[in-house]
């Protein structure tokens, strides 16, 4: 079965420190990979995506993600965390086109940035 | 461009009732997908509509149904509500190619009593 895993339910970081939110995927073919962020009582906001090319993808609000095909990982990073980055982060991958190109999500990682 | 809008934002129903949720996609987007978000199950795909046709379907019972209109607006209906249907229902719109970035609305919070 196709799946996306976020191994950490919660990540705690001090403001100003670098942050990493981990994601691995088990999806056949070459899926598109996405990161979304969700603030309380809000929908999901698109941060960035990887389709092909450079393994380091830059996105909104200073976030970037590193794609590693051999490890089937797509970790979200930010060099210097802000308190306002505290939110729920979701990694997602598309199933192959011939399987509908559906978006499947990881279970989410709660990021907490303390002053 | 205006974003994805969903109405209503909050809804309280009782078991056995039915409910209809509405989603207006970003202008020009023809694909609308629906998701259910709960603390226990996370984000689960319900179905996707494209050009008024259901293009993909998740693993939900037949009580969950949807449709799309010619202007790409979509509705989702849940009949015979159960307590477990309490959730945040999210709608997302995207262009016509599967795999394109999906942009989400704020969601409808449904509480079933």
CSV table of C-alpha atoms in Angstrom, one decimal:
chain,number,residue,atom,x,y,z
A,1,UNK,CA,0.0,0.0,0.0
A,2,UNK,CA,1.1,3.5,-0.7
A,3,UNK,CA,2.0,5.5,2.4
A,4,UNK,CA,3.6,8.6,3.8
A,5,UNK,CA,5.2,8.5,7.3
A,6,UNK,CA,6.1,11.3,9.6
A,7,UNK,CA,8.0,9.5,12.4
A,8,UNK,CA,7.7,12.3,15.0
A,9,UNK,CA,4.4,13.3,16.4
A,10,UNK,CA,6.0,16.4,17.9
A,11,UNK,CA,9.2,18.4,17.4
A,12,UNK,CA,10.3,21.0,19.9
A,13,UNK,CA,12.8,23.7,18.9
A,14,UNK,CA,14.1,26.9,20.5
A,15,UNK,CA,13.5,30.1,18.6
A,16,UNK,CA,16.5,30.9,16.4
A,17,UNK,CA,17.6,27.3,16.1
A,18,UNK,CA,17.4,25.2,12.9
A,19,UNK,CA,14.4,22.9,12.6
A,20,UNK,CA,13.8,19.7,10.8
A,21,UNK,CA,10.6,17.8,10.3
A,22,UNK,CA,11.0,14.4,8.9
A,23,UNK,CA,9.0,12.6,6.2
A,24,UNK,CA,9.5,9.3,4.4
A,25,UNK,CA,7.3,7.9,1.7
A,26,UNK,CA,6.5,4.5,0.2
A,27,UNK,CA,4.9,5.4,-3.1
A,28,UNK,CA,5.6,3.7,-6.4
A,29,UNK,CA,7.0,5.6,-9.4
A,30,UNK,CA,8.3,9.1,-9.0
A,31,UNK,CA,5.7,10.9,-6.8
A,32,UNK,CA,5.3,14.6,-6.4
A,33,UNK,CA,6.0,15.5,-2.8
A,34,UNK,CA,4.5,18.3,-0.8
A,35,UNK,CA,4.6,20.0,2.5
A,36,UNK,CA,1.6,21.8,4.0
A,37,UNK,CA,1.1,23.7,7.3
A,38,UNK,CA,-2.0,23.9,9.3
A,39,UNK,CA,-2.7,26.6,12.0
A,40,UNK,CA,-5.4,26.0,14.6
A,41,UNK,CA,-8.9,25.9,13.1
A,42,UNK,CA,-7.6,26.7,9.7
A,43,UNK,CA,-7.2,24.7,6.4
A,44,UNK,CA,-3.9,23.6,5.0
A,45,UNK,CA,-1.5,26.1,3.5
A,46,UNK,CA,0.8,25.0,0.8
A,47,UNK,CA,4.5,25.4,1.6
A,48,UNK,CA,6.5,23.8,-1.2
A,49,UNK,CA,6.7,20.8,-3.5
A,50,UNK,CA,9.2,18.6,-5.3
A,51,UNK,CA,8.6,17.4,-8.8
A,52,UNK,CA,12.0,16.8,-10.3
A,53,UNK,CA,15.4,18.4,-10.5
A,54,UNK,CA,17.4,20.0,-7.7
A,55,UNK,CA,17.1,18.0,-4.5
A,56,UNK,CA,16.8,21.1,-2.4
A,57,UNK,CA,13.4,22.9,-2.8
A,58,UNK,CA,12.8,26.3,-1.5
A,59,UNK,CA,9.3,27.4,-0.4
A,60,UNK,CA,7.3,29.9,1.5
A,61,UNK,CA,8.2,31.6,4.8
A,62,UNK,CA,11.9,30.5,4.6
A,63,UNK,CA,11.2,26.8,4.6
A,64,UNK,CA,13.0,24.4,2.3
A,65,UNK,CA,12.9,20.6,1.9
A,66,UNK,CA,15.5,18.1,0.9
A,67,UNK,CA,14.6,15.2,-1.3
A,68,UNK,CA,16.6,12.0,-1.0
A,69,UNK,CA,15.6,9.3,-3.5
A,70,UNK,CA,17.7,6.5,-2.1
A,71,UNK,CA,16.2,7.1,1.4
A,72,UNK,CA,12.7,7.9,0.0
A,73,UNK,CA,12.7,10.9,2.3
A,74,UNK,CA,11.6,14.5,2.0
A,75,UNK,CA,12.5,16.4,5.2
A,76,UNK,CA,11.4,19.9,5.8
A,77,UNK,CA,14.0,22.4,7.1
A,78,UNK,CA,14.3,25.9,8.2
A,79,UNK,CA,17.6,27.5,9.2
A,80,UNK,CA,16.2,29.7,12.0
A,81,UNK,CA,12.9,28.9,13.7
A,82,UNK,CA,10.3,31.5,14.7
A,83,UNK,CA,7.7,31.2,17.4
A,84,UNK,CA,5.1,31.9,14.7
A,85,UNK,CA,6.2,28.7,12.9
A,86,UNK,CA,4.5,26.7,15.7
A,87,UNK,CA,1.8,24.7,13.8
A,88,UNK,CA,0.9,21.2,12.5
A,89,UNK,CA,2.9,20.2,9.4
A,90,UNK,CA,1.8,17.6,6.9
A,91,UNK,CA,3.9,15.8,4.3
A,92,UNK,CA,2.1,14.4,1.3
A,93,UNK,CA,2.8,12.5,-1.9
A,94,UNK,CA,0.8,11.8,-5.0
A,95,UNK,CA,0.0,8.3,-6.2
A,96,UNK,CA,1.0,7.4,-9.7
A,97,UNK,CA,-1.0,9.0,-12.5
A,98,UNK,CA,-2.5,5.7,-13.5
A,99,UNK,CA,-3.7,5.3,-10.0
A,100,UNK,CA,-5.5,8.6,-10.0
A,101,UNK,CA,-2.8,10.9,-8.9
A,102,UNK,CA,-4.4,11.1,-5.4
A,103,UNK,CA,-2.7,13.0,-2.6
A,104,UNK,CA,-1.9,10.9,0.5
A,105,UNK,CA,-0.8,12.5,3.7
A,106,UNK,CA,1.4,11.6,6.6
A,107,UNK,CA,-0.2,11.8,10.1
A,108,UNK,CA,1.2,15.2,10.8
A,109,UNK,CA,4.0,16.6,13.1
A,110,UNK,CA,3.2,19.2,15.7
A,111,UNK,CA,6.0,21.8,15.7
A,112,UNK,CA,6.5,23.8,18.8
A,113,UNK,CA,8.9,26.7,18.8
A,114,UNK,CA,9.7,28.2,22.2
A,115,UNK,CA,11.1,31.7,22.8
B,1,UNK,CA,-7.4,35.5,-7.0
B,2,UNK,CA,-9.8,34.6,-4.3
B,3,UNK,CA,-9.0,31.4,-2.4
B,4,UNK,CA,-11.1,28.3,-1.9
B,5,UNK,CA,-14.2,29.0,0.1
B,6,UNK,CA,-16.3,26.6,2.1
B,7,UNK,CA,-19.7,27.0,3.7
B,8,UNK,CA,-20.8,26.7,6.3
B,9,UNK,CA,-17.8,27.0,8.6
B,10,UNK,CA,-19.4,25.3,11.5
B,11,UNK,CA,-22.3,22.9,11.8
B,12,UNK,CA,-24.0,21.0,14.5
B,13,UNK,CA,-26.3,18.1,13.6
B,14,UNK,CA,-27.8,15.1,15.4
B,15,UNK,CA,-27.4,11.4,14.6
B,16,UNK,CA,-29.5,10.3,11.7
B,17,UNK,CA,-29.7,13.6,10.1
B,18,UNK,CA,-28.1,14.5,6.8
B,19,UNK,CA,-25.8,17.4,5.9
B,20,UNK,CA,-24.6,19.2,2.8
B,21,UNK,CA,-21.4,21.1,2.6
B,22,UNK,CA,-20.4,23.4,-0.1
B,23,UNK,CA,-17.0,24.3,-1.7
B,24,UNK,CA,-16.2,27.0,-4.3
B,25,UNK,CA,-12.8,26.4,-5.9
B,26,UNK,CA,-10.2,29.0,-7.0
B,27,UNK,CA,-11.3,30.6,-10.3
B,28,UNK,CA,-10.1,28.5,-13.2
B,29,UNK,CA,-9.6,25.3,-11.1
B,30,UNK,CA,-11.7,22.4,-12.4
B,31,UNK,CA,-10.7,19.7,-9.9
B,32,UNK,CA,-12.2,19.6,-6.4
B,33,UNK,CA,-11.2,17.1,-3.7
B,34,UNK,CA,-12.7,16.5,-0.3
B,35,UNK,CA,-10.9,15.3,2.8
B,36,UNK,CA,-12.0,14.3,6.3
B,37,UNK,CA,-9.7,15.3,9.1
B,38,UNK,CA,-10.0,13.7,12.6
B,39,UNK,CA,-7.5,13.5,15.5
B,40,UNK,CA,-7.5,9.7,15.3
B,41,UNK,CA,-7.4,9.0,11.6
B,42,UNK,CA,-5.7,12.2,10.3
B,43,UNK,CA,-6.4,13.4,6.8
B,44,UNK,CA,-8.3,10.9,4.7
B,45,UNK,CA,-9.3,11.4,1.1
B,46,UNK,CA,-13.0,11.2,0.4
B,47,UNK,CA,-13.3,11.8,-3.4
B,48,UNK,CA,-12.3,14.1,-6.2
B,49,UNK,CA,-14.5,15.6,-8.9
B,50,UNK,CA,-13.3,17.0,-12.2
B,51,UNK,CA,-15.6,18.4,-14.9
B,52,UNK,CA,-18.7,17.3,-13.0
B,53,UNK,CA,-17.5,13.6,-12.9
B,54,UNK,CA,-16.1,11.7,-9.9
B,55,UNK,CA,-12.5,11.0,-10.9
B,56,UNK,CA,-11.3,9.3,-7.7
B,57,UNK,CA,-12.8,7.9,-4.6
B,58,UNK,CA,-11.5,7.0,-1.2
B,59,UNK,CA,-12.6,4.2,1.2
B,60,UNK,CA,-15.7,5.8,2.7
B,61,UNK,CA,-19.2,4.3,2.9
B,62,UNK,CA,-21.9,5.2,0.5
B,63,UNK,CA,-23.4,7.6,3.0
B,64,UNK,CA,-20.7,10.0,1.8
B,65,UNK,CA,-21.5,11.4,-1.7
B,66,UNK,CA,-20.7,14.4,-3.7
B,67,UNK,CA,-21.3,16.3,-6.9
B,68,UNK,CA,-19.8,19.0,-9.0
B,69,UNK,CA,-21.6,21.7,-10.9
B,70,UNK,CA,-20.8,23.2,-14.3
B,71,UNK,CA,-19.1,26.2,-12.6
B,72,UNK,CA,-16.8,23.7,-10.7
B,73,UNK,CA,-18.5,24.4,-7.4
B,74,UNK,CA,-18.9,21.2,-5.4
B,75,UNK,CA,-21.1,19.9,-2.7
B,76,UNK,CA,-20.6,17.0,-0.3
B,77,UNK,CA,-23.5,15.2,1.3
B,78,UNK,CA,-23.4,12.9,4.3
B,79,UNK,CA,-26.6,11.0,5.0
B,80,UNK,CA,-27.7,9.2,8.2
B,81,UNK,CA,-25.0,11.0,10.3
B,82,UNK,CA,-23.1,9.0,12.9
B,83,UNK,CA,-21.2,10.3,15.9
B,84,UNK,CA,-18.0,9.3,14.2
B,85,UNK,CA,-18.7,11.7,11.3
B,86,UNK,CA,-17.7,14.6,13.6
B,87,UNK,CA,-14.7,16.0,11.8
B,88,UNK,CA,-13.2,18.9,9.9
B,89,UNK,CA,-14.1,18.5,6.3
B,90,UNK,CA,-11.6,20.1,3.9
B,91,UNK,CA,-12.1,20.9,0.3
B,92,UNK,CA,-9.1,21.5,-2.1
B,93,UNK,CA,-9.0,22.7,-5.6
B,94,UNK,CA,-6.4,22.3,-8.3
B,95,UNK,CA,-5.9,22.5,-12.1
B,96,UNK,CA,-6.8,19.7,-14.5
B,97,UNK,CA,-3.8,17.5,-14.3
B,98,UNK,CA,-3.6,14.9,-11.5
B,99,UNK,CA,-0.8,15.7,-9.1
B,100,UNK,CA,-1.0,19.4,-9.4
B,101,UNK,CA,-0.8,21.4,-6.2
B,102,UNK,CA,-4.0,21.4,-4.3
B,103,UNK,CA,-5.1,24.6,-2.5
B,104,UNK,CA,-7.3,24.1,0.6
B,105,UNK,CA,-10.2,25.9,2.0
B,106,UNK,CA,-10.6,26.7,5.7
B,107,UNK,CA,-12.8,23.7,6.2
B,108,UNK,CA,-16.2,23.0,7.7
B,109,UNK,CA,-16.3,21.8,11.3
B,110,UNK,CA,-19.1,19.3,11.7
B,111,UNK,CA,-20.2,18.2,15.1
B,112,UNK,CA,-22.7,15.3,15.4
B,113,UNK,CA,-24.5,14.9,18.7
